[in-house]
mmCIF file of C-alpha atoms in Angstrom:
data_model
loop_
_atom_site.group_PDB
_atom_site.id
_atom_site.type_symbol
_atom_site.label_atom_id
_atom_site.label_comp_id
_atom_site.label_asym_id
_atom_site.label_seq_id
_atom_site.Cartn_x
_atom_site.Cartn_y
_atom_site.Cartn_z
ATOM 1 C CA MET A 1 15.147 -7.938 -33.221
ATOM 2 C CA SER A 2 11.773 -9.288 -34.922
ATOM 3 C CA GLU A 3 13.754 -13.624 -34.110
ATOM 4 C CA THR A 4 13.525 -12.638 -31.037
ATOM 5 C CA LEU A 5 10.169 -10.995 -30.493
ATOM 6 C CA ASN A 6 7.597 -12.918 -33.017
ATOM 7 C CA LYS A 7 8.784 -16.157 -33.296
ATOM 8 C CA ASN A 8 8.560 -19.235 -31.006
ATOM 9 C CA VAL A 9 7.402 -16.971 -27.823
ATOM 10 C CA ASN A 10 5.253 -18.559 -25.854
ATOM 11 C CA LEU A 11 2.987 -17.577 -23.255
ATOM 12 C CA PHE A 12 4.106 -16.340 -19.757
ATOM 13 C CA THR A 13 2.971 -17.821 -16.542
ATOM 14 C CA LYS A 14 3.086 -15.656 -13.296
ATOM 15 C CA ASN A 15 5.724 -17.177 -11.743
ATOM 16 C CA LYS A 16 8.931 -17.406 -14.095
ATOM 17 C CA TYR A 17 10.679 -14.108 -12.868
ATOM 18 C CA GLU A 18 13.408 -13.183 -10.790
ATOM 19 C CA LEU A 19 14.103 -10.258 -8.797
ATOM 20 C CA VAL A 20 17.647 -9.017 -7.992
ATOM 21 C CA MET A 21 18.892 -6.272 -5.582
ATOM 22 C CA SER A 22 22.535 -4.943 -6.005
ATOM 23 C CA ASN A 23 22.820 -3.712 -2.436
ATOM 24 C CA ILE A 24 20.479 -3.426 0.732
ATOM 25 C CA PRO A 25 20.864 -0.440 3.224
ATOM 26 C CA ASN A 26 22.438 -1.545 6.531
ATOM 27 C CA LEU A 27 20.907 0.681 9.888
ATOM 28 C CA THR A 28 21.417 -2.587 11.386
ATOM 29 C CA ILE A 29 24.165 -4.028 14.443
ATOM 30 C CA ILE A 30 23.841 -6.927 11.525
ATOM 31 C CA PRO A 31 27.528 -6.747 9.202
ATOM 32 C CA ASP A 32 27.622 -6.129 5.851
ATOM 33 C CA ASP A 33 29.070 -9.010 4.475
ATOM 34 C CA GLU A 34 26.420 -10.958 6.173
ATOM 35 C CA LEU A 35 23.588 -10.103 4.834
ATOM 36 C CA ASP A 36 22.976 -12.212 1.277
ATOM 37 C CA LEU A 37 21.544 -10.212 -0.576
ATOM 38 C CA ALA A 38 20.716 -14.053 -2.464
ATOM 39 C CA THR A 39 18.490 -14.959 0.684
ATOM 40 C CA PHE A 40 16.662 -12.001 -0.445
ATOM 41 C CA SER A 41 15.604 -13.331 -3.391
ATOM 42 C CA THR A 42 14.530 -16.243 -2.638
ATOM 43 C CA SER A 43 12.206 -14.777 -0.335
ATOM 44 C CA VAL A 44 10.347 -12.943 -2.648
ATOM 45 C CA LYS A 45 6.956 -13.961 -2.700
ATOM 46 C CA SER A 46 4.931 -11.708 -5.451
ATOM 47 C CA VAL A 47 5.824 -8.274 -7.732
ATOM 48 C CA GLN A 48 3.722 -5.657 -8.952
ATOM 49 C CA LEU A 49 5.200 -3.972 -11.621
ATOM 50 C CA PRO A 50 3.782 0.110 -11.719
ATOM 51 C CA ASN A 51 2.169 1.291 -14.234
ATOM 52 C CA ILE A 52 3.219 3.099 -16.636
ATOM 53 C CA THR A 53 1.970 6.817 -17.815
ATOM 54 C CA LEU A 54 2.484 8.959 -20.418
ATOM 55 C CA LYS A 55 1.450 12.793 -20.186
ATOM 56 C CA LEU A 56 0.108 14.401 -24.148
ATOM 57 C CA LEU A 57 0.398 17.901 -25.234
ATOM 58 C CA HIS A 58 -2.989 19.295 -26.773
ATOM 59 C CA SER A 59 -3.025 21.849 -29.640
ATOM 60 C CA TYR A 60 -6.232 23.206 -30.327
ATOM 61 C CA TRP A 61 -7.247 24.554 -33.721
ATOM 62 C CA GLN A 62 -11.145 25.272 -34.384
ATOM 63 C CA HIS A 63 -13.167 22.147 -33.391
ATOM 64 C CA GLU A 64 -10.071 20.020 -33.390
ATOM 65 C CA ASP A 65 -7.602 18.330 -30.334
ATOM 66 C CA GLN A 66 -4.277 17.718 -31.822
ATOM 67 C CA LYS A 67 -2.503 15.214 -29.447
ATOM 68 C CA HIS A 68 1.505 14.995 -29.291
ATOM 69 C CA PRO A 69 3.287 12.692 -26.816
ATOM 70 C CA ASN A 70 5.643 14.751 -23.458
ATOM 71 C CA PRO A 71 8.763 14.321 -23.244
ATOM 72 C CA GLN A 72 8.378 13.688 -19.218
ATOM 73 C CA GLY A 73 12.051 11.671 -19.211
ATOM 74 C CA ALA A 74 12.018 9.471 -15.830
ATOM 75 C CA ARG A 75 9.806 12.357 -14.108
ATOM 76 C CA ASP A 76 6.645 11.178 -11.882
ATOM 77 C CA THR A 77 7.523 7.124 -11.843
ATOM 78 C CA ASN A 78 4.260 5.101 -10.806
ATOM 79 C CA THR A 79 5.740 2.750 -7.186
ATOM 80 C CA LEU A 80 7.244 -0.180 -7.651
ATOM 81 C CA THR A 81 5.619 -2.695 -4.915
ATOM 82 C CA VAL A 82 7.258 -6.104 -3.786
ATOM 83 C CA THR A 83 6.060 -8.413 -1.332
ATOM 84 C CA TRP A 84 8.361 -10.983 0.926
ATOM 85 C CA THR A 85 7.540 -13.807 2.524
ATOM 86 C CA LEU A 86 8.890 -12.989 6.317
ATOM 87 C CA ASP A 87 11.935 -15.089 7.575
ATOM 88 C CA SER A 88 11.762 -17.407 10.560
ATOM 89 C CA LYS A 89 13.842 -14.953 12.209
ATOM 90 C CA PHE A 90 12.182 -11.660 11.312
ATOM 91 C CA LEU A 91 15.540 -11.373 9.850
ATOM 92 C CA ASN A 92 13.895 -9.293 6.629
ATOM 93 C CA TYR A 93 11.361 -7.277 7.929
ATOM 94 C CA ILE A 94 13.694 -6.011 10.376
ATOM 95 C CA ILE A 95 16.631 -4.792 7.745
ATOM 96 C CA PHE A 96 13.739 -2.853 5.708
ATOM 97 C CA ALA A 97 12.239 -1.445 8.738
ATOM 98 C CA ALA A 98 15.322 -0.338 10.097
ATOM 99 C CA TRP A 99 16.282 1.199 6.733
ATOM 100 C CA ALA A 100 12.645 3.109 6.851
ATOM 101 C CA GLN A 101 13.729 3.907 10.961
ATOM 102 C CA GLY A 102 16.638 5.489 10.001
ATOM 103 C CA SER A 103 15.305 7.537 7.196
ATOM 104 C CA ARG A 104 13.027 8.909 9.128
ATOM 105 C CA TYR A 105 15.722 10.013 11.861
ATOM 106 C CA GLY A 106 18.380 11.397 9.427
ATOM 107 C CA LEU A 107 20.433 8.718 9.700
ATOM 108 C CA PRO A 108 22.678 7.603 6.971
ATOM 109 C CA ALA A 109 23.277 3.695 5.714
ATOM 110 C CA ARG A 110 27.388 2.814 6.703
ATOM 111 C CA GLY A 111 28.588 1.984 3.163
ATOM 112 C CA GLY A 112 26.568 3.983 0.559
ATOM 113 C CA ARG A 113 28.966 6.055 -1.042
ATOM 114 C CA GLU A 114 32.959 4.906 -1.983
ATOM 115 C CA GLU A 115 35.513 4.406 0.703
ATOM 116 C CA GLY A 116 36.694 7.773 2.302
ATOM 117 C CA LEU A 117 33.314 10.071 1.354
ATOM 118 C CA GLU A 118 30.739 10.493 4.501
ATOM 119 C CA PRO A 119 27.736 8.420 4.710
ATOM 120 C CA LEU A 120 24.993 10.970 2.551
ATOM 121 C CA LEU A 121 21.143 10.520 3.587
ATOM 122 C CA ARG A 122 20.198 10.681 -0.158
ATOM 123 C CA ASP A 123 22.358 7.316 -0.559
ATOM 124 C CA ASN A 124 19.660 5.113 1.398
ATOM 125 C CA CYS A 125 18.228 3.190 -1.155
ATOM 126 C CA ILE A 126 19.216 0.288 -3.783
ATOM 127 C CA ASP A 127 20.653 1.323 -6.272
ATOM 128 C CA ARG A 128 19.658 -1.587 -8.512
ATOM 129 C CA ILE A 129 16.489 -3.443 -8.930
ATOM 130 C CA ASP A 130 16.493 -6.041 -11.057
ATOM 131 C CA VAL A 131 13.243 -8.114 -12.591
ATOM 132 C CA TYR A 132 14.460 -10.422 -14.452
ATOM 133 C CA SER A 133 11.502 -12.546 -17.080
ATOM 134 C CA LEU A 134 12.624 -16.300 -17.692
ATOM 135 C CA ASP A 135 11.990 -18.197 -20.209
ATOM 136 C CA ASN A 136 10.955 -22.184 -19.902
ATOM 137 C CA ALA A 137 15.076 -22.925 -19.176
ATOM 138 C CA LYS A 138 15.156 -20.686 -16.134
ATOM 139 C CA MET A 139 17.304 -18.177 -18.372
ATOM 140 C CA PRO A 140 16.573 -15.376 -18.506
ATOM 141 C CA PHE A 141 14.948 -13.110 -21.673
ATOM 142 C CA ALA A 142 14.231 -9.951 -20.430
ATOM 143 C CA LYS A 143 15.153 -7.374 -18.251
ATOM 144 C CA LEU A 144 13.207 -4.467 -15.867
ATOM 145 C CA SER A 145 15.923 -2.172 -13.887
ATOM 146 C CA PHE A 146 14.960 0.364 -11.449
ATOM 147 C CA HIS A 147 17.905 3.114 -10.143
ATOM 148 C CA ARG A 148 18.073 4.594 -7.033
ATOM 149 C CA ALA A 149 14.817 2.496 -4.860
ATOM 150 C CA PHE A 150 13.542 4.272 -2.610
ATOM 151 C CA LEU A 151 11.310 3.113 0.288
ATOM 152 C CA THR A 152 8.407 4.195 0.718
ATOM 153 C CA GLY A 153 6.507 2.389 3.017
ATOM 154 C CA ILE A 154 5.810 -0.929 4.775
ATOM 155 C CA SER A 155 2.875 -2.648 5.448
ATOM 156 C CA ASN A 156 1.390 -4.609 8.967
ATOM 157 C CA LEU A 157 2.743 -7.558 9.929
ATOM 158 C CA ASP A 158 -0.853 -9.639 10.507
ATOM 159 C CA LEU A 159 0.904 -12.089 13.472
ATOM 160 C CA GLU A 160 -1.998 -14.311 15.008
ATOM 161 C CA PHE A 161 -1.841 -17.338 17.669
ATOM 162 C CA GLY A 162 -3.259 -20.347 16.109
ATOM 163 C CA ASP A 163 -2.326 -20.407 12.674
ATOM 164 C CA ALA A 164 1.198 -21.785 11.598
ATOM 165 C CA SER A 165 0.094 -20.358 7.977
ATOM 166 C CA VAL A 166 2.975 -18.400 6.181
ATOM 167 C CA VAL A 167 3.608 -14.589 7.058
ATOM 168 C CA THR A 168 3.963 -12.237 3.849
ATOM 169 C CA PHE A 169 4.292 -8.366 4.720
ATOM 170 C CA GLN A 170 4.318 -5.737 1.406
ATOM 171 C CA THR A 171 7.595 -2.789 0.800
ATOM 172 C CA THR A 172 6.837 0.389 -1.437
ATOM 173 C CA PHE A 173 9.439 1.826 -3.332
ATOM 174 C CA GLU A 174 9.627 4.920 -5.854
ATOM 175 C CA TYR A 175 13.183 4.860 -8.428
ATOM 176 C CA GLU A 176 14.549 7.691 -9.844
ATOM 177 C CA LYS A 177 14.403 5.970 -13.733
ATOM 178 C CA PHE A 178 13.728 3.206 -15.201
ATOM 179 C CA GLY A 179 15.095 0.322 -18.198
ATOM 180 C CA LEU A 180 14.461 -1.824 -20.006
ATOM 181 C CA THR A 181 17.075 -5.008 -21.831
ATOM 182 C CA VAL A 182 15.875 -7.498 -23.899
ATOM 183 C CA GLN A 183 17.691 -10.860 -25.463
ATOM 184 C CA GLN A 184 19.226 -10.079 -28.155
ATOM 185 C CA LYS A 185 21.442 -12.983 -30.613
ATOM 186 C CA LEU A 186 25.184 -11.489 -30.914
ATOM 187 C CA PRO A 187 27.325 -11.743 -33.740
ATOM 188 C CA ASP A 188 29.333 -14.859 -32.281
ATOM 189 C CA GLY A 189 26.164 -16.851 -32.789
ATOM 190 C CA THR A 190 25.394 -16.402 -28.104
ATOM 191 C CA TRP A 191 22.761 -14.028 -26.222
ATOM 192 C CA ALA A 192 22.511 -11.306 -24.075
ATOM 193 C CA ILE A 193 20.816 -9.301 -22.225
ATOM 194 C CA GLU A 194 20.830 -6.127 -24.332
ATOM 195 C CA PRO A 195 19.365 -1.992 -24.008
ATOM 196 C CA LEU A 196 16.638 -1.747 -26.419
ATOM 197 C CA LYS A 197 17.896 1.621 -27.786
ATOM 198 C CA VAL A 198 21.347 3.014 -26.827
ATOM 199 C CA PRO A 199 20.339 6.275 -25.428
ATOM 200 C CA VAL A 200 21.101 9.383 -27.223
ATOM 201 C CA VAL A 201 24.481 11.156 -25.956
ATOM 202 C CA SER A 202 24.054 15.142 -27.069
ATOM 203 C CA LYS A 203 27.702 16.697 -27.548
ATOM 204 C CA THR A 204 28.250 20.248 -26.814
ATOM 205 C CA ASN A 205 31.080 22.602 -28.102
#
C-alpha cells in the first residue's frame, strides 16, 4: 500500500476521471436494450464529489471536552452532483426527466428487479455509480462507488435563440452508501482495484 500511495505520485488534473453507471431507471418508451450507458459517460461535463462529514460525541469532565468519533455508518450521507452536456436529441435529459416524473407519480421503472418479480418504486435508482480517477495512461487508479443512487433534482435548461453554445444541466443524487477502492499490486505482479479494507462481518451463534 505504501508503495502505491507514496512513490511516483504526480499532481492530479481535473479531467482525468471517468463516471460509469451500472444502470439507469427507464420510464420512457425507448427499449432498454437501446439505452447505451456509454453515451451517458461521454456526456458527463463535470462531477462534484460530495463532502464527507463526521459527527463527534462529547464527554465533559470539569472543564475538559473529550471528543470521540460517533459511528454513523451510511447514515447522513451528502449529495452527489453531476453536470451533463445535453445531446442533440435531448435524450439524456428526457431519461432523467421521465425518471423524476415517474417517481413523483409512483411509477416504478421496468426491469428494476429479478425476472418474474413485480417492480418496486424503491428500485427507481441507479444500483451503482462509479467515479474512477485515471493516471497519465488513462488507466484507473482509484474508484469511489455510490450504491443505490436516487435522483433528487434536475436543474433548469437554459435555451436561447441566437446562441449556439453547448447546453448543460445538473442532476443531484442521494445514495444509501459509498465505498472507496484503490489500485494494489497482486502477487502475480499485476494490478487491480481492490477495497482499502475488507469489512469485518460479525458472526452470530
